[in-house]
Amino acid sequence: MSELRGVGIGLGVAQGPVVRMTEALPAPDDSPSTAGADAERARAREAVATVARELTARGEAAGGAAQEVLEAQAMIAEDPTLQDEVDARIDGGATAEWAVHDAFAGFRATLEAVGGYLGERAADLDDIAQRVLARLRGVDAPGVPNPGHPFVLVARDLAPADTALLDLDQVLALITTDGGPTSHTAILAREKGIVAIVGASEGTALTTGETVIVDAAAGVVTREPSTEALARAAERAAARRSAVDSPATPGALADGTPIALLANLGKPADAADAVARGAEGVGLFRTEFLFLSASQAPTVAQQRESYRELLAAFPGRKVVVRMLDAGADKPLAFLNDAHEENPALGLRGLRALRASEDILREQLTALAEADAETDADLWVMAPMVATVEETVYFTGLAREYGLKTAGVMVEVPSSALLADRVLAHADFASIGTNDLTQYTMAADRLLGSVASFQDPWHPAVLRLVREVGAAGARLGKPVGICGEAAADPLLAVVLVGLGATSLSMAPSALADVRRALSERTASDALSLAEAALDADDASSARTAVATLAAALPPHQKETTS
Ligand code: PEP
Ligand code: MG
């Protein structure tokens, strides 16, 4: 047996024969067109329009996040600037094939240079270009093979169009050699519950036909597995299926310590799915998502209606609503449209709200009115709180409106370091690990070139979480986690060991996190947290915790691992 490693998505395990993804089409040559510019332009237009139509249709068939991704791809395919670039090359004598290949490559380089979110979309362009080329050549687009039996798909990376429509009866697991935990492939795999390991760079050695075990929980692919290893993996897979299918119980450690498992939501319409997946309430409702496209502040009546719909879905349950969080990755022109050199360090979050206090007051009014009409347990919190003074300001204002539970998000190291002072005034803290990591590591979370720093496993981030957890325990105040870190099952246990009393995440992550918690006692969680805190960097923290977790004695509830 030999092993190769990558970043596992979720806790799944699967086994089966490898089938490698069909390789990319060869690049066209740049010999001049013999058909003439008009004919080439018409061919290019037809191919692009067909591919855009196909992507939209695939999106409609898939629904959910996949639909959004595929519709965005269809729009990129038909981007007028890109079409002008294709036309310019054709006017210069190129074939439609070469014009598409070259124009898309140029656009890709531009996106990569911009970096951040747009940089991450560069790979999507390759997929669109390949689809258009295949159409022009009259051949099948490269994509997911169909060997006629279930298989473990191995690919460099998957295009969103392919991930979205993976036939889950055929694809037992997915291994990519490129891509990281925030790539589209990872996001969609998480949403669809596909057993996946991404960024397994040594996966290039895997060959079609060989049998492997894909252990996402450990981030390990086992080659030439023994009969015993295959049997153990099959047992674990069956146990996990039954755990995911069984009715959701409240989050708790193996020793019974309750850890509420809550949902991160951006719109009230997603509440039903969260409830169906066993969310015990909402740990983060991102109100700005309701208004990202608005050019003006929403009215009190519009807001009240949205909040009422959200709260009505959680009678008797905790619902934590975050005040509008404008700036940097979530621009809201009506709160701050100033050009800032460093928007992540600018007038954002509570700072922007304070500068437009009428908007903050309107939001609190709408929330208080919706609260009066519903039975949920409404908690409100402010984003990007950096000082004790800001804490006093926000909690005081919220109470003025009769909102009884007012807290702050800990996303800036200053408020983590002063957590005891902050929690002396706030009713609770909710740690936003996405921004806390960004500010601790001084790495813009939108910038691809520094993405490797944006890892919440970093012991520096975890030490700050410990500060907040310890202060919460001393003062008897709840400390939740609502950043992406809470959705990582192994890290979730560590966060509990650092003092988190609830975890909030995308609803699709709930089942795996619930199971990971149920396998560990509070004392395990403490030991795992210590192992992470003692590491030098994020990757050694992850490895140290995974190694210790594998060595810890099994617990009663651990029959499934
Ligand atoms: C965070 O920063 O971790 C967080 C939950 O807030 P957002 O991702 O919306 O900035
Ligand atoms: Mg944040």
XYZ file of C-alpha atoms and ligand atoms in Angstrom:
572
model
C 0.000 0.000 0.000
C 1.149 3.556 -0.599
C -0.504 6.870 0.144
C -0.834 10.283 -1.398
C -2.266 13.333 0.280
C -4.451 16.304 -0.474
C -7.143 18.377 1.209
C -10.213 16.295 2.008
C -13.665 17.823 1.620
C -16.006 16.547 4.351
C -15.721 13.205 6.113
C -16.589 10.706 3.397
C -14.717 7.583 2.419
C -15.076 5.627 -0.813
C -13.235 3.051 -2.887
C -13.221 1.953 -6.500
C -11.364 1.860 -9.790
C -9.743 5.059 -11.052
C -10.834 6.600 -14.325
C -8.874 9.619 -15.441
C -10.581 12.609 -16.951
C -10.421 12.951 -20.726
C -7.461 15.136 -21.621
C -7.782 18.625 -23.072
C -8.060 19.181 -26.814
C -4.776 20.091 -28.500
C -4.333 23.813 -29.176
C -5.134 24.919 -32.754
C -2.327 26.198 -35.001
C -2.196 29.789 -36.138
C -2.234 29.258 -39.893
C -4.387 31.896 -41.608
C -8.011 31.311 -42.530
C -8.884 30.228 -46.043
C -12.632 30.624 -45.503
C -12.673 34.416 -45.057
C -13.490 36.660 -42.116
C -17.292 36.642 -42.476
C -17.500 32.852 -42.439
C -15.058 32.565 -39.517
C -16.927 35.192 -37.515
C -20.238 33.393 -38.073
C -18.691 30.075 -36.970
C -17.237 31.639 -33.834
C -20.535 33.331 -32.943
C -22.508 30.127 -33.433
C -20.091 28.067 -31.338
C -20.017 30.578 -28.476
C -23.816 30.929 -28.453
C -24.279 27.138 -28.455
C -21.846 26.669 -25.574
C -23.525 29.461 -23.571
C -26.913 27.823 -24.168
C -25.578 24.432 -23.094
C -24.044 25.867 -19.921
C -27.311 27.591 -19.023
C -29.252 24.379 -19.661
C -26.829 22.385 -17.479
C -27.266 24.977 -14.756
C -31.039 24.734 -14.921
C -30.797 20.956 -14.655
C -28.477 21.172 -11.655
C -30.057 24.060 -9.669
C -28.549 25.533 -6.467
C -25.060 26.973 -6.348
C -24.174 25.074 -9.531
C -26.770 27.021 -11.456
C -25.296 30.333 -10.344
C -21.795 29.205 -11.315
C -22.885 27.923 -14.733
C -24.948 31.005 -15.507
C -21.910 33.107 -14.677
C -19.874 30.955 -17.081
C -22.460 31.380 -19.824
C -22.197 35.143 -19.325
C -18.404 35.024 -19.529
C -18.666 33.034 -22.778
C -20.750 35.786 -24.332
C -18.863 38.686 -22.789
C -18.854 41.467 -25.426
C -15.197 42.415 -24.745
C -14.178 38.831 -25.331
C -16.216 38.705 -28.541
C -14.528 41.896 -29.748
C -11.162 40.263 -29.085
C -12.179 37.187 -31.109
C -13.457 39.380 -33.961
C -10.270 41.444 -34.007
C -8.185 38.304 -34.511
C -10.493 37.031 -37.241
C -10.293 40.415 -38.980
C -6.526 39.973 -38.861
C -6.862 36.724 -40.852
C -7.119 34.117 -38.072
C -9.368 31.057 -38.095
C -12.250 30.963 -35.623
C -10.365 28.214 -33.719
C -7.196 30.247 -33.314
C -9.098 33.473 -32.570
C -11.061 31.801 -29.746
C -7.988 30.043 -28.355
C -5.853 33.180 -28.375
C -8.519 35.641 -27.184
C -9.556 33.428 -24.268
C -5.909 32.918 -23.299
C -5.427 36.714 -23.251
C -8.538 37.190 -21.121
C -7.339 34.470 -18.766
C -4.005 36.238 -18.292
C -5.852 39.482 -17.503
C -8.009 37.797 -14.861
C -4.985 36.118 -13.324
C -3.208 39.457 -13.112
C -6.203 41.006 -11.315
C -6.022 38.125 -8.818
C -8.504 37.458 -6.010
C -11.948 36.223 -6.913
C -11.470 37.046 -10.597
C -8.117 35.275 -10.607
C -9.766 32.143 -9.270
C -12.197 32.277 -12.196
C -9.335 32.056 -14.724
C -9.566 28.248 -14.859
C -13.240 28.548 -15.774
C -12.178 30.332 -18.960
C -10.100 27.343 -20.079
C -13.165 25.169 -19.798
C -15.302 27.563 -21.834
C -12.582 27.865 -24.499
C -12.316 24.071 -24.720
C -16.063 23.733 -25.144
C -16.105 26.343 -27.913
C -13.141 24.679 -29.658
C -14.830 21.280 -29.469
C -17.967 22.769 -31.008
C -15.929 24.363 -33.817
C -14.195 21.053 -34.524
C -17.389 19.041 -34.291
C -15.996 16.769 -31.525
C -17.196 16.041 -27.977
C -16.045 18.520 -25.362
C -13.486 17.042 -22.997
C -15.253 16.116 -19.833
C -16.264 13.407 -17.409
C -15.796 9.953 -18.966
C -18.560 7.365 -18.965
C -16.894 3.953 -18.570
C -20.211 2.206 -17.865
C -19.412 1.322 -14.231
C -18.967 3.273 -10.991
C -15.520 4.854 -10.722
C -13.217 7.227 -8.837
C -12.733 10.234 -11.065
C -9.219 11.676 -11.209
C -8.774 15.061 -12.874
C -6.409 18.009 -12.869
C -9.395 20.090 -11.803
C -13.030 19.915 -12.731
C -14.889 22.618 -14.568
C -17.989 23.761 -12.690
C -20.064 22.485 -15.615
C -18.707 18.982 -14.991
C -18.907 19.016 -11.197
C -22.480 20.280 -11.312
C -23.746 17.362 -13.331
C -21.641 14.527 -11.904
C -23.738 11.388 -11.837
C -23.465 10.477 -8.169
C -24.437 6.862 -8.874
C -21.388 6.532 -11.098
C -18.805 8.833 -9.515
C -17.812 7.195 -6.226
C -15.272 9.872 -5.368
C -13.316 12.685 -6.875
C -9.577 13.397 -6.722
C -8.115 16.566 -8.203
C -4.432 17.290 -8.500
C -4.971 21.072 -8.645
C -7.326 23.357 -6.762
C -7.597 24.156 -3.096
C -10.267 24.057 -0.414
C -11.935 27.223 -1.763
C -11.937 26.248 -5.455
C -15.252 25.859 -7.249
C -14.718 22.117 -7.315
C -14.401 22.008 -3.540
C -17.415 24.264 -2.987
C -19.640 22.237 -5.291
C -18.333 18.896 -3.988
C -19.191 20.036 -0.467
C -22.660 21.107 -1.548
C -23.340 17.839 -3.386
C -21.790 15.687 -0.670
C -19.259 14.102 -3.048
C -16.361 12.299 -1.363
C -13.493 14.453 -2.576
C -9.821 15.193 -2.111
C -8.537 18.301 -3.863
C -5.008 19.526 -4.461
C -3.539 15.984 -4.356
C -0.573 16.957 -6.531
C 0.856 13.429 -6.639
C -2.446 12.218 -8.085
C -0.912 12.660 -11.536
C 0.609 9.195 -10.951
C -2.803 7.483 -10.638
C -3.707 5.359 -13.624
C -7.043 4.335 -15.053
C -8.097 0.924 -13.716
C -6.162 0.840 -10.431
C -8.210 0.532 -7.219
C -7.887 3.212 -4.570
C -9.442 4.186 -1.240
C -10.351 7.866 -1.000
C -10.488 8.957 2.646
C -11.644 12.587 2.680
C -11.638 12.726 6.485
C -7.893 12.083 6.493
C -7.162 13.688 3.098
C -5.471 10.446 2.022
C -5.684 8.355 -1.154
C -4.484 4.793 -0.601
C -3.045 2.959 -3.646
C -2.899 -0.828 -3.863
C -4.995 -1.167 -0.694
C -4.971 -4.447 1.243
C -8.155 -6.544 1.526
C -8.427 -5.518 5.189
C -8.106 -1.812 4.350
C -10.804 -2.160 1.694
C -13.122 -3.911 4.157
C -12.538 -1.241 6.820
C -13.237 1.523 4.304
C -16.450 -0.195 3.179
C -17.613 -0.454 6.797
C -16.891 3.224 7.406
C -18.700 4.261 4.234
C -21.798 2.262 5.223
C -21.752 3.683 8.748
C -21.422 7.227 7.435
C -24.328 6.751 5.036
C -26.534 5.631 7.869
C -25.329 8.490 10.109
C -26.056 11.106 7.412
C -29.461 9.556 6.673
C -30.508 9.180 10.295
C -32.642 11.951 11.855
C -30.482 14.896 12.903
C -29.888 15.131 16.631
C -28.722 18.311 18.379
C -24.973 18.852 18.208
C -23.098 17.307 21.142
C -19.727 15.840 22.039
C -19.393 12.133 22.848
C -19.658 12.961 26.571
C -22.940 14.801 26.018
C -21.587 18.378 26.136
C -24.029 20.324 23.918
C -22.553 22.326 21.037
C -25.365 23.976 19.076
C -25.048 23.494 15.328
C -26.417 26.493 13.485
C -26.766 27.639 9.882
C -25.127 30.493 7.986
C -27.793 31.983 5.731
C -27.949 34.827 3.215
C -31.639 34.793 2.375
C -34.813 33.673 4.143
C -35.655 31.281 1.282
C -32.749 29.051 2.360
C -34.179 28.546 5.858
C -36.256 25.448 4.978
C -33.229 23.533 3.698
C -31.280 24.448 6.841
C -34.108 23.180 9.059
C -34.336 19.966 7.013
C -30.628 19.379 7.596
C -31.055 19.747 11.341
C -29.863 23.314 11.904
C -30.751 24.208 15.478
C -31.098 27.853 14.542
C -29.149 30.483 12.625
C -25.686 31.524 13.757
C -25.112 34.106 11.025
C -27.683 35.785 8.833
C -25.738 37.961 6.392
C -28.215 40.804 5.878
C -26.117 42.520 3.234
C -26.773 39.628 0.840
C -30.382 40.847 0.635
C -29.229 44.216 -0.600
C -26.000 43.701 -2.534
C -27.590 44.791 -5.806
C -29.492 47.734 -4.278
C -28.314 51.230 -5.115
C -30.210 52.701 -2.182
C -30.699 51.661 1.405
C -33.635 49.249 1.676
C -36.726 50.635 3.385
C -37.723 49.620 6.895
C -40.786 47.864 5.477
C -38.725 45.842 2.957
C -36.299 44.815 5.661
C -39.020 43.958 8.180
C -40.625 41.609 5.668
C -37.340 39.749 5.011
C -36.527 39.442 8.705
C -40.069 38.344 9.546
C -39.847 35.569 6.940
C -36.500 34.437 8.359
C -37.564 34.507 12.018
C -40.857 32.736 11.263
C -38.875 29.721 10.017
C -37.242 29.243 13.445
C -39.922 29.460 16.148
C -38.355 29.192 19.599
C -34.876 28.960 18.040
C -31.886 31.252 18.212
C -31.420 33.433 15.114
C -28.328 35.649 15.041
C -28.707 38.521 12.597
C -25.664 40.508 11.605
C -26.026 44.190 10.850
C -25.168 45.227 7.294
C -21.509 44.402 6.664
C -20.445 46.710 3.864
C -17.025 47.023 2.325
C -14.173 45.106 0.681
C -15.629 41.760 -0.448
C -19.225 42.957 0.135
C -19.515 46.455 -1.361
C -22.729 48.368 -0.634
C -22.600 51.656 -2.513
C -25.220 53.316 -0.325
C -23.069 52.772 2.758
C -19.636 53.551 1.370
C -18.806 54.352 -2.230
C -15.504 56.103 -1.538
C -12.474 54.771 -3.368
C -10.120 53.310 -0.778
C -6.637 51.976 -1.442
C -7.130 49.214 1.145
C -10.877 48.657 1.492
C -10.420 45.719 3.889
C -8.789 48.219 6.256
C -11.197 51.016 5.490
C -14.602 52.336 6.391
C -16.345 48.991 6.545
C -18.565 46.924 8.824
C -19.676 48.789 11.940
C -17.450 51.741 10.982
C -19.487 52.320 7.814
C -22.772 51.860 9.671
C -21.749 54.358 12.285
C -20.950 56.882 9.590
C -24.551 56.439 8.353
C -26.235 55.910 11.697
C -29.704 56.466 10.226
C -29.273 53.270 8.190
C -28.190 51.345 11.283
C -31.158 52.705 13.226
C -33.543 51.730 10.422
C -32.167 48.223 10.411
C -32.591 47.907 14.171
C -36.147 49.270 13.854
C -37.018 46.681 11.197
C -35.510 43.903 13.315
C -37.352 44.979 16.460
C -40.641 45.060 14.527
C -40.060 41.624 12.976
C -39.054 40.305 16.406
C -42.332 41.508 17.895
C -44.291 39.622 15.223
C -42.475 36.272 15.568
C -41.395 33.740 18.184
C -37.729 33.197 17.330
C -35.042 34.099 19.853
C -33.479 37.039 17.994
C -29.857 37.959 18.685
C -28.205 40.844 16.859
C -24.519 41.496 16.279
C -22.258 44.061 14.667
C -19.558 43.146 12.123
C -15.894 44.224 12.246
C -15.859 45.490 15.813
C -12.322 46.549 16.697
C -12.666 48.316 20.050
C -14.416 48.159 23.403
C -15.882 51.596 22.670
C -17.522 50.255 19.489
C -18.911 47.357 21.529
C -20.460 49.729 24.060
C -21.856 51.869 21.221
C -23.509 49.007 19.347
C -24.875 47.026 22.274
C -26.254 50.234 23.789
C -27.990 51.164 20.558
C -29.477 47.684 20.088
C -30.881 47.712 23.610
C -32.383 51.151 22.942
C -34.552 49.361 20.354
C -35.582 46.662 22.813
C -33.349 44.009 21.256
C -32.405 42.007 24.317
C -29.395 40.013 23.108
C -26.691 42.116 21.482
C -23.209 40.936 20.636
C -20.224 41.517 18.401
C -18.332 39.664 15.738
C -14.719 39.067 16.604
C -12.971 39.436 13.265
C -10.161 41.825 14.149
C -7.255 40.683 16.350
C -7.685 43.722 18.618
C -11.094 42.564 19.803
C -9.853 38.988 20.269
C -6.953 40.221 22.397
C -9.335 42.362 24.466
C -12.087 39.723 24.488
C -12.590 39.948 28.263
C -13.213 43.711 28.011
C -15.400 43.306 24.937
C -17.454 40.544 26.541
C -17.916 42.625 29.671
C -20.318 44.682 27.535
C -21.527 42.289 24.830
C -23.956 39.442 25.519
C -22.024 37.133 23.221
C -19.197 36.976 20.697
C -19.251 35.322 17.302
C -15.862 34.716 15.747
C -15.661 35.358 12.000
C -12.659 33.224 11.165
C -12.590 34.358 7.521
C -11.808 37.953 8.408
C -9.942 37.077 11.600
C -7.546 35.024 9.462
C -7.260 37.817 6.906
C -6.331 40.389 9.537
C -4.109 38.110 11.622
C -2.098 37.009 8.620
C -2.243 40.400 6.844
C -3.396 38.616 3.688
C -6.276 40.009 1.634
C -8.866 37.229 1.489
C -9.689 38.195 -2.111
C -6.144 37.981 -3.394
C -5.154 34.697 -5.021
C -1.451 35.469 -4.708
C -1.651 35.362 -0.897
C -4.349 32.671 -0.618
C -1.970 30.261 1.125
C -1.933 32.617 4.141
C -5.731 32.511 4.389
C -5.803 29.314 6.426
C -7.739 29.316 9.720
C -5.673 26.357 10.927
C -2.817 28.783 11.519
C -1.858 28.619 15.222
C -1.758 32.431 15.364
C -5.455 32.510 14.452
C -6.223 29.660 16.843
C -4.454 31.429 19.714
C -6.741 34.405 19.179
C -9.759 32.086 19.177
C -8.489 30.699 22.485
C -8.423 34.221 23.967
C -12.073 34.705 23.108
C -13.080 31.208 24.243
C -11.336 31.657 27.582
C -12.898 35.080 28.156
C -16.342 33.692 27.301
C -15.884 30.815 29.761
C -14.725 33.166 32.539
C -17.641 35.541 32.041
C -20.253 32.886 31.239
C -20.909 34.391 27.778
C -21.523 32.310 24.637
C -18.793 32.244 21.992
C -19.861 31.074 18.537
C -17.854 30.493 15.386
C -19.424 31.513 12.100
C -16.532 31.573 9.599
C -15.756 28.781 7.123
C -13.527 27.134 9.761
C -16.596 25.786 11.558
C -17.492 23.725 8.473
C -14.219 21.761 8.602
C -15.113 18.726 10.774
C -11.666 18.270 12.306
C -11.119 21.973 12.893
C -14.615 22.197 14.386
C -13.507 19.884 17.211
C -10.397 22.007 17.755
C -12.519 25.169 17.917
C -14.678 23.552 20.593
C -11.488 22.694 22.482
C -10.579 26.390 22.279
C -13.867 27.364 23.907
C -16.478 27.682 21.142
C -19.953 26.960 22.503
C -21.743 26.868 19.131
C -20.735 26.434 15.490
C -22.449 27.962 12.495
C -21.875 26.853 8.902
C -23.318 26.246 5.456
C -26.189 23.787 6.053
C -24.574 21.137 3.808
C -21.678 20.878 6.284
C -23.878 20.155 9.321
C -24.015 16.341 9.087
C -20.249 15.824 8.935
C -19.551 18.306 11.734
C -22.300 16.765 13.888
C -20.680 13.387 13.450
C -17.138 14.643 14.095
C -18.256 16.205 17.397
C -20.127 13.079 18.450
C -16.882 11.095 18.253
C -14.881 13.262 20.675
C -15.154 14.143 24.353
C -14.480 17.596 25.764
C -11.139 16.316 26.997
C -10.257 15.031 23.474
C -11.192 18.415 22.061
C -8.843 20.078 24.555
C -5.951 17.775 23.637
C -6.542 18.317 19.926
C -6.663 22.081 20.463
C -3.363 21.930 22.378
C -1.767 20.000 19.500
C -2.879 22.673 17.042
C -1.718 25.554 19.243
C 1.718 23.975 19.595
C 2.366 23.842 15.845
C 4.488 26.285 13.862
C 2.147 26.748 10.945
C -1.244 25.836 9.510
C -0.243 22.683 7.723
C 1.665 21.230 10.658
C -1.274 22.096 12.930
C -3.620 20.185 10.617
C -1.251 17.207 10.439
C -0.602 17.158 14.207
C -4.330 17.177 14.942
C -5.136 14.505 12.329
C -2.363 12.278 13.715
C -3.489 12.708 17.320
C -7.158 12.192 16.365
C -6.262 8.878 14.730
C -4.417 7.792 17.876
C -7.035 8.801 20.461
C -8.962 5.899 22.031
C -12.352 5.324 20.410
C -15.497 6.544 22.164
C -18.820 4.900 22.497
C -20.391 6.953 19.759
C -17.406 6.264 17.545
C -18.794 3.004 16.158
C -19.023 4.732 12.774
C -15.346 5.429 12.227
C -16.095 35.960 8.655
O -15.432 36.959 8.377
O -15.614 34.885 9.070
C -17.564 35.969 8.494
C -18.307 34.972 8.932
O -18.099 37.022 7.842
P -17.999 37.214 6.248
O -17.426 35.967 5.652
O -19.382 37.502 5.784
O -17.085 38.399 6.165
Mg -16.404 38.854 8.084
